[in-house]
Amino acid sequence: MQVRLLRSTPEPELIIAAASRSTSADATATEIMDKLTPDYASRMIKHLISAGHLSPLEHASFTFSIEGISRACSHQLVRHRLASYSQQSQRYVHLKEPKFVTPSSFSANPEMRARYQEMVRKAHQFYQEMVKAGIPMEDARYILPGGAETNLVMTMNARELLHAAALRLCPRSQWEIIELFERIKAEVKRVAPTIGEELRPKCYKLTYCDEPKSCGLFPTLKEMAKAK
Ligand SMILES: Cc1cc2nc3c(=O)[nH]c(=O)nc-3n(C[C@H](O)[C@H](O)[C@H](O)COP(=O)(O)OP(=O)(O)OC[C@H]3O[C@@H](n4cnc5c(N)ncnc54)[C@H](O)[C@@H]3O)c2cc1C
């Protein structure tokens, strides 16, 4: 899997801070922007997040090229509706090579790993035969498994990134989408260090775990009540 930040709003943290400050200052955003420092913007963003005043975060957007994730993972990703997606089409792009994601859990069972790889290879072979026989690619692709690789471009604003990362960086999420959001976080940190740092599992904000079973980072409410 590869995640590359293609473009983002220039000076994303300054824009967010300027937008926020402009709501309560007797000055225009242009005047405010000229005087803002990265340190002030960082403190402002932390305050906005802890206070739940999240709309100024919508002014900064991030566009990623997401390459080589499985269709199983992309299906989870696109459930986040407040974003824009452009995904490589299996209707128009002929899958010439068998490209599939192999989960690392298979390494613990070499026999299952070998059988999986044989099955996906066979599925791809049959796909090729169908295309050769004149079956449209949009139909031949039905044989391709959820592990088939895909590429997509995603644009998400900082507010939705915080929300999606809070869900997807939780260890209760699936390993591939956790890895995807870890890479997204690393890319965001390069241009927006405070926002990047704030992309964390939801329990950091809650200060407890709202899942049925805690991973150990924070206790569940039940565990907290028991400890009292
Ligand atoms: C660990 C885990 C397991 C999951 N398992 C399943 C599963 O088994 N089956 C399944 O179907 N899904 C599953 N999901 C997906 C999940 O139900 C959500 O669809 C997904 O996480 C997208 O998040 P979201 O709904 O908060 O909204 P996003 O689309 O990210 O939107 C952000 C926020 O905007 C608001 N919003 C967006 N659209 C609307 C709207 N139409 N109306 C009102 N408010 C809106 C909501 O406040 C929402 O939280 C799972 C997710 C996780 C993290």
Short mmCIF file of C-alpha atoms and ligand atoms in Angstrom, two decimals:
data_model
loop_
_atom_site.label_atom_id
_atom_site.label_comp_id
_atom_site.label_asym_id
_atom_site.label_seq_id
_atom_site.Cartn_x
_atom_site.Cartn_y
_atom_site.Cartn_z
CA MET A 1 0.00 0.00 0.00
CA GLN A 2 1.16 3.52 -0.76
CA VAL A 3 -0.39 6.80 0.32
CA ARG A 4 0.84 10.06 -1.16
CA LEU A 5 -0.50 13.51 -0.30
CA LEU A 6 -0.90 14.97 -3.79
CA ARG A 7 -2.04 18.46 -2.78
CA SER A 8 -3.53 20.25 0.19
CA THR A 9 -4.90 23.69 0.97
CA PRO A 10 -1.81 25.92 1.20
CA GLU A 11 -0.88 26.72 4.82
CA PRO A 12 -3.82 24.64 6.07
CA GLU A 13 -3.40 25.40 9.76
CA LEU A 14 -3.15 29.18 9.20
CA ILE A 15 -6.32 29.13 7.09
CA ILE A 16 -8.23 27.29 9.81
CA ALA A 17 -7.00 29.67 12.51
CA ALA A 18 -7.74 32.75 10.40
CA ALA A 19 -11.26 31.52 9.65
CA SER A 20 -11.89 30.83 13.30
CA ARG A 21 -10.41 34.15 14.52
CA SER A 22 -12.41 36.10 11.92
CA THR A 23 -15.64 35.12 13.67
CA SER A 24 -14.80 37.01 16.86
CA ALA A 25 -12.37 39.76 15.79
CA ASP A 26 -13.04 43.26 14.49
CA ALA A 27 -10.77 42.56 11.54
CA THR A 28 -10.98 40.81 8.20
CA ALA A 29 -9.52 37.38 7.57
CA THR A 30 -6.95 39.05 5.27
CA GLU A 31 -5.73 41.28 8.11
CA ILE A 32 -5.72 38.36 10.55
CA MET A 33 -3.92 36.00 8.16
CA ASP A 34 -0.99 38.44 7.82
CA LYS A 35 -0.41 38.49 11.58
CA LEU A 36 -0.87 34.80 12.41
CA THR A 37 2.02 32.62 13.51
CA PRO A 38 2.17 28.82 13.16
CA ASP A 39 2.37 28.57 16.95
CA TYR A 40 -0.84 30.57 17.42
CA ALA A 41 -2.57 28.48 14.73
CA SER A 42 -1.50 25.28 16.47
CA ARG A 43 -2.88 26.44 19.83
CA MET A 44 -6.11 27.61 18.16
CA ILE A 45 -6.62 24.25 16.41
CA LYS A 46 -6.09 22.32 19.65
CA HIS A 47 -8.64 24.58 21.34
CA LEU A 48 -11.19 24.15 18.51
CA ILE A 49 -10.87 20.38 18.70
CA SER A 50 -11.13 20.12 22.47
CA ALA A 51 -14.10 22.52 22.51
CA GLY A 52 -15.82 20.73 19.61
CA HIS A 53 -15.93 23.90 17.46
CA LEU A 54 -15.08 21.94 14.37
CA SER A 55 -16.50 23.87 11.41
CA PRO A 56 -13.35 26.02 10.81
CA LEU A 57 -11.50 22.76 10.15
CA GLU A 58 -13.57 22.32 7.00
CA HIS A 59 -11.54 25.09 5.30
CA ALA A 60 -8.50 22.82 4.86
CA SER A 61 -8.65 19.93 2.41
CA PHE A 62 -6.21 17.15 1.63
CA THR A 63 -6.01 15.14 -1.61
CA PHE A 64 -4.36 11.72 -1.42
CA SER A 65 -3.36 9.15 -3.99
CA ILE A 66 -4.12 5.81 -2.35
CA GLU A 67 -2.47 2.95 -4.19
CA GLY A 68 -2.54 -0.82 -3.86
CA ILE A 69 -5.24 -1.28 -1.22
CA SER A 70 -7.74 -4.11 -1.48
CA ARG A 71 -11.30 -3.61 -2.70
CA ALA A 72 -12.32 -4.89 0.76
CA CYS A 73 -10.53 -1.88 2.25
CA SER A 74 -11.74 0.68 -0.30
CA HIS A 75 -15.31 -0.44 0.35
CA GLN A 76 -14.87 0.51 4.02
CA LEU A 77 -13.19 3.80 3.15
CA VAL A 78 -15.92 5.08 0.86
CA ARG A 79 -18.48 4.68 3.63
CA HIS A 80 -17.09 8.03 4.83
CA ARG A 81 -19.48 10.21 2.88
CA LEU A 82 -18.05 13.66 3.49
CA ALA A 83 -15.20 13.20 1.03
CA SER A 84 -14.63 12.98 -2.73
CA TYR A 85 -13.40 9.80 -4.40
CA SER A 86 -12.17 8.84 -7.88
CA GLN A 87 -11.52 5.10 -8.05
CA GLN A 88 -9.88 3.12 -10.84
CA SER A 89 -12.67 1.42 -12.76
CA GLN A 90 -12.79 -2.36 -13.16
CA ARG A 91 -15.18 -1.72 -16.05
CA TYR A 92 -12.62 0.15 -18.15
CA VAL A 93 -9.23 -0.98 -16.85
CA HIS A 94 -8.18 -4.47 -17.85
CA LEU A 95 -6.52 -6.25 -14.92
CA LYS A 96 -3.62 -7.72 -16.91
CA GLU A 97 -1.57 -8.90 -13.92
CA PRO A 98 -2.95 -10.72 -10.88
CA LYS A 99 -2.60 -8.02 -8.19
CA PHE A 100 -4.02 -9.00 -4.81
CA VAL A 101 -3.43 -8.03 -1.18
CA THR A 102 -2.35 -10.92 1.05
CA PRO A 103 -3.25 -10.31 4.72
CA SER A 104 -0.31 -10.81 7.06
CA SER A 105 -2.40 -13.18 9.23
CA PHE A 106 -1.91 -15.74 6.45
CA SER A 107 1.83 -15.84 7.23
CA ALA A 108 1.03 -17.79 10.39
CA ASN A 109 -0.50 -20.53 8.23
CA PRO A 110 1.67 -21.21 5.19
CA GLU A 111 -0.77 -23.81 3.84
CA MET A 112 -3.73 -21.39 3.88
CA ARG A 113 -1.54 -18.62 2.45
CA ALA A 114 -0.48 -20.88 -0.45
CA ARG A 115 -4.07 -21.97 -1.08
CA TYR A 116 -5.29 -18.34 -1.01
CA GLN A 117 -2.63 -17.33 -3.51
CA GLU A 118 -3.51 -20.26 -5.74
CA MET A 119 -7.23 -19.39 -5.61
CA VAL A 120 -6.71 -15.72 -6.48
CA ARG A 121 -4.30 -16.70 -9.27
CA LYS A 122 -6.95 -19.07 -10.67
CA ALA A 123 -9.65 -16.40 -10.34
CA HIS A 124 -7.47 -14.02 -12.31
CA GLN A 125 -6.76 -16.69 -14.94
CA PHE A 126 -10.47 -17.31 -15.41
CA TYR A 127 -11.07 -13.53 -15.58
CA GLN A 128 -8.52 -13.32 -18.40
CA GLU A 129 -10.17 -16.22 -20.23
CA MET A 130 -13.59 -14.58 -19.96
CA VAL A 131 -12.28 -11.25 -21.31
CA LYS A 132 -10.57 -13.10 -24.16
CA ALA A 133 -13.86 -14.91 -24.91
CA GLY A 134 -15.62 -11.55 -25.29
CA ILE A 135 -17.27 -11.24 -21.88
CA PRO A 136 -17.32 -7.49 -21.04
CA MET A 137 -14.78 -6.52 -18.36
CA GLU A 138 -17.63 -5.10 -16.27
CA ASP A 139 -19.01 -8.66 -16.01
CA ALA A 140 -15.78 -10.69 -16.01
CA ARG A 141 -14.71 -8.73 -12.91
CA TYR A 142 -17.42 -10.48 -10.88
CA ILE A 143 -14.95 -13.34 -10.36
CA LEU A 144 -12.32 -11.07 -8.82
CA PRO A 145 -12.10 -11.38 -5.03
CA GLY A 146 -12.25 -8.68 -2.34
CA GLY A 147 -8.47 -8.88 -2.10
CA ALA A 148 -8.04 -7.43 -5.63
CA GLU A 149 -5.91 -4.30 -5.56
CA THR A 150 -7.33 -0.89 -6.38
CA ASN A 151 -6.12 2.71 -6.63
CA LEU A 152 -8.09 5.81 -5.82
CA VAL A 153 -7.84 9.52 -5.21
CA MET A 154 -9.53 10.86 -2.11
CA THR A 155 -10.08 14.45 -1.01
CA MET A 156 -11.16 14.95 2.59
CA ASN A 157 -11.29 18.05 4.75
CA ALA A 158 -9.63 18.20 8.17
CA ARG A 159 -12.90 17.86 10.08
CA GLU A 160 -13.87 14.62 8.32
CA LEU A 161 -10.29 13.35 8.59
CA LEU A 162 -10.51 13.75 12.37
CA HIS A 163 -13.81 11.89 12.43
CA ALA A 164 -12.76 9.05 10.11
CA ALA A 165 -9.38 8.62 11.82
CA ALA A 166 -11.08 8.49 15.24
CA LEU A 167 -13.02 5.45 14.00
CA ARG A 168 -10.42 3.83 11.78
CA LEU A 169 -7.35 4.17 14.01
CA CYS A 170 -9.19 2.31 16.77
CA PRO A 171 -7.61 -1.15 17.10
CA ARG A 172 -11.15 -2.59 16.81
CA SER A 173 -11.06 -1.57 13.13
CA GLN A 174 -9.73 -3.86 10.42
CA TRP A 175 -5.92 -4.00 10.02
CA GLU A 176 -5.78 -2.72 6.44
CA ILE A 177 -7.85 0.41 7.02
CA ILE A 178 -5.89 1.06 10.25
CA GLU A 179 -2.67 0.94 8.21
CA LEU A 180 -4.25 3.20 5.59
CA PHE A 181 -5.13 5.84 8.21
CA GLU A 182 -1.68 5.55 9.82
CA ARG A 183 -0.21 6.44 6.42
CA ILE A 184 -2.75 9.25 5.93
CA LYS A 185 -1.77 10.61 9.36
CA ALA A 186 1.94 10.56 8.44
CA GLU A 187 1.23 12.44 5.21
CA VAL A 188 -0.98 15.06 6.91
CA LYS A 189 1.70 15.61 9.59
CA ARG A 190 4.16 16.73 6.89
CA VAL A 191 2.07 19.82 6.03
CA ALA A 192 -0.19 20.21 9.08
CA PRO A 193 1.64 18.86 12.15
CA THR A 194 -1.05 19.78 14.70
CA ILE A 195 -3.90 18.28 12.69
CA GLY A 196 -1.77 15.21 11.93
CA GLU A 197 -1.07 14.72 15.63
CA GLU A 198 -4.79 15.03 16.39
CA LEU A 199 -5.67 12.13 14.06
CA ARG A 200 -6.09 9.58 16.84
CA PRO A 201 -8.46 6.83 17.95
CA LYS A 202 -11.73 8.17 19.35
CA CYS A 203 -10.87 7.11 22.93
CA TYR A 204 -8.30 9.94 23.23
CA LYS A 205 -11.14 12.46 23.00
CA LEU A 206 -13.58 10.38 25.06
CA THR A 207 -10.95 9.41 27.68
CA TYR A 208 -12.64 6.02 27.88
CA CYS A 209 -13.26 3.09 25.52
CA ASP A 210 -16.78 2.86 24.07
CA GLU A 211 -16.18 -0.53 22.47
CA PRO A 212 -17.43 -3.73 24.16
CA LYS A 213 -13.84 -4.71 24.95
CA SER A 214 -10.92 -2.32 25.49
CA CYS A 215 -7.56 -2.79 23.76
CA GLY A 216 -5.97 -1.46 26.95
CA LEU A 217 -5.41 2.15 25.86
CA PHE A 218 -8.36 3.39 27.93
CA PRO A 219 -10.77 1.42 30.19
CA THR A 220 -14.40 0.90 29.24
CA LEU A 221 -17.08 2.71 31.28
CA LYS A 222 -17.91 -0.63 32.94
CA GLU A 223 -14.29 -1.10 33.95
CA MET A 224 -14.16 2.47 35.29
CA ALA A 225 -17.33 1.94 37.37
CA LYS A 226 -15.92 -1.32 38.77
CA ALA A 227 -12.67 0.39 39.76
CA LYS A 228 -14.55 3.01 41.86
C1 LIG B 1 -15.05 -0.84 13.50
C2 LIG B 1 -16.11 -0.57 12.48
C3 LIG B 1 -16.96 -1.57 12.11
C4 LIG B 1 -17.98 -1.33 11.15
N1 LIG B 1 -18.81 -2.35 10.81
C5 LIG B 1 -19.81 -2.13 9.92
C6 LIG B 1 -20.74 -3.16 9.55
O1 LIG B 1 -20.66 -4.27 10.04
N2 LIG B 1 -21.69 -2.88 8.63
C7 LIG B 1 -21.83 -1.63 8.07
O2 LIG B 1 -22.74 -1.41 7.25
N3 LIG B 1 -20.98 -0.65 8.39
C8 LIG B 1 -19.98 -0.84 9.29
N4 LIG B 1 -19.11 0.17 9.61
C9 LIG B 1 -19.25 1.45 8.92
C10 LIG B 1 -19.97 2.51 9.77
O3 LIG B 1 -21.28 2.08 10.08
C11 LIG B 1 -20.04 3.86 9.05
O4 LIG B 1 -20.78 3.73 7.85
C12 LIG B 1 -18.67 4.39 8.70
O5 LIG B 1 -17.81 4.29 9.81
C13 LIG B 1 -18.80 5.86 8.22
O6 LIG B 1 -18.86 6.72 9.34
P1 LIG B 1 -20.08 7.72 9.65
O7 LIG B 1 -21.37 7.06 9.41
O8 LIG B 1 -19.83 8.29 11.01
O9 LIG B 1 -20.06 8.87 8.71
P2 LIG B 1 -19.31 9.73 7.61
O10 LIG B 1 -19.87 9.38 6.32
O11 LIG B 1 -17.83 9.66 7.82
O12 LIG B 1 -19.88 11.14 7.99
C14 LIG B 1 -19.41 11.93 9.10
C15 LIG B 1 -20.55 12.39 9.95
O13 LIG B 1 -21.42 13.21 9.18
C16 LIG B 1 -22.76 13.02 9.61
N5 LIG B 1 -23.53 12.47 8.49
C17 LIG B 1 -23.06 12.02 7.29
N6 LIG B 1 -24.06 11.64 6.50
C18 LIG B 1 -25.20 11.84 7.20
C19 LIG B 1 -26.57 11.62 6.91
N7 LIG B 1 -26.99 11.12 5.77
N8 LIG B 1 -27.47 11.94 7.87
C20 LIG B 1 -27.07 12.44 9.06
N9 LIG B 1 -25.79 12.67 9.39
C21 LIG B 1 -24.87 12.37 8.48
C22 LIG B 1 -22.71 12.02 10.78
O14 LIG B 1 -22.63 12.75 11.98
C23 LIG B 1 -21.43 11.28 10.53
O15 LIG B 1 -20.87 10.70 11.71
C24 LIG B 1 -18.11 -0.04 10.55
C25 LIG B 1 -17.23 0.96 10.94
C26 LIG B 1 -16.24 0.73 11.87
C27 LIG B 1 -15.29 1.85 12.25
#
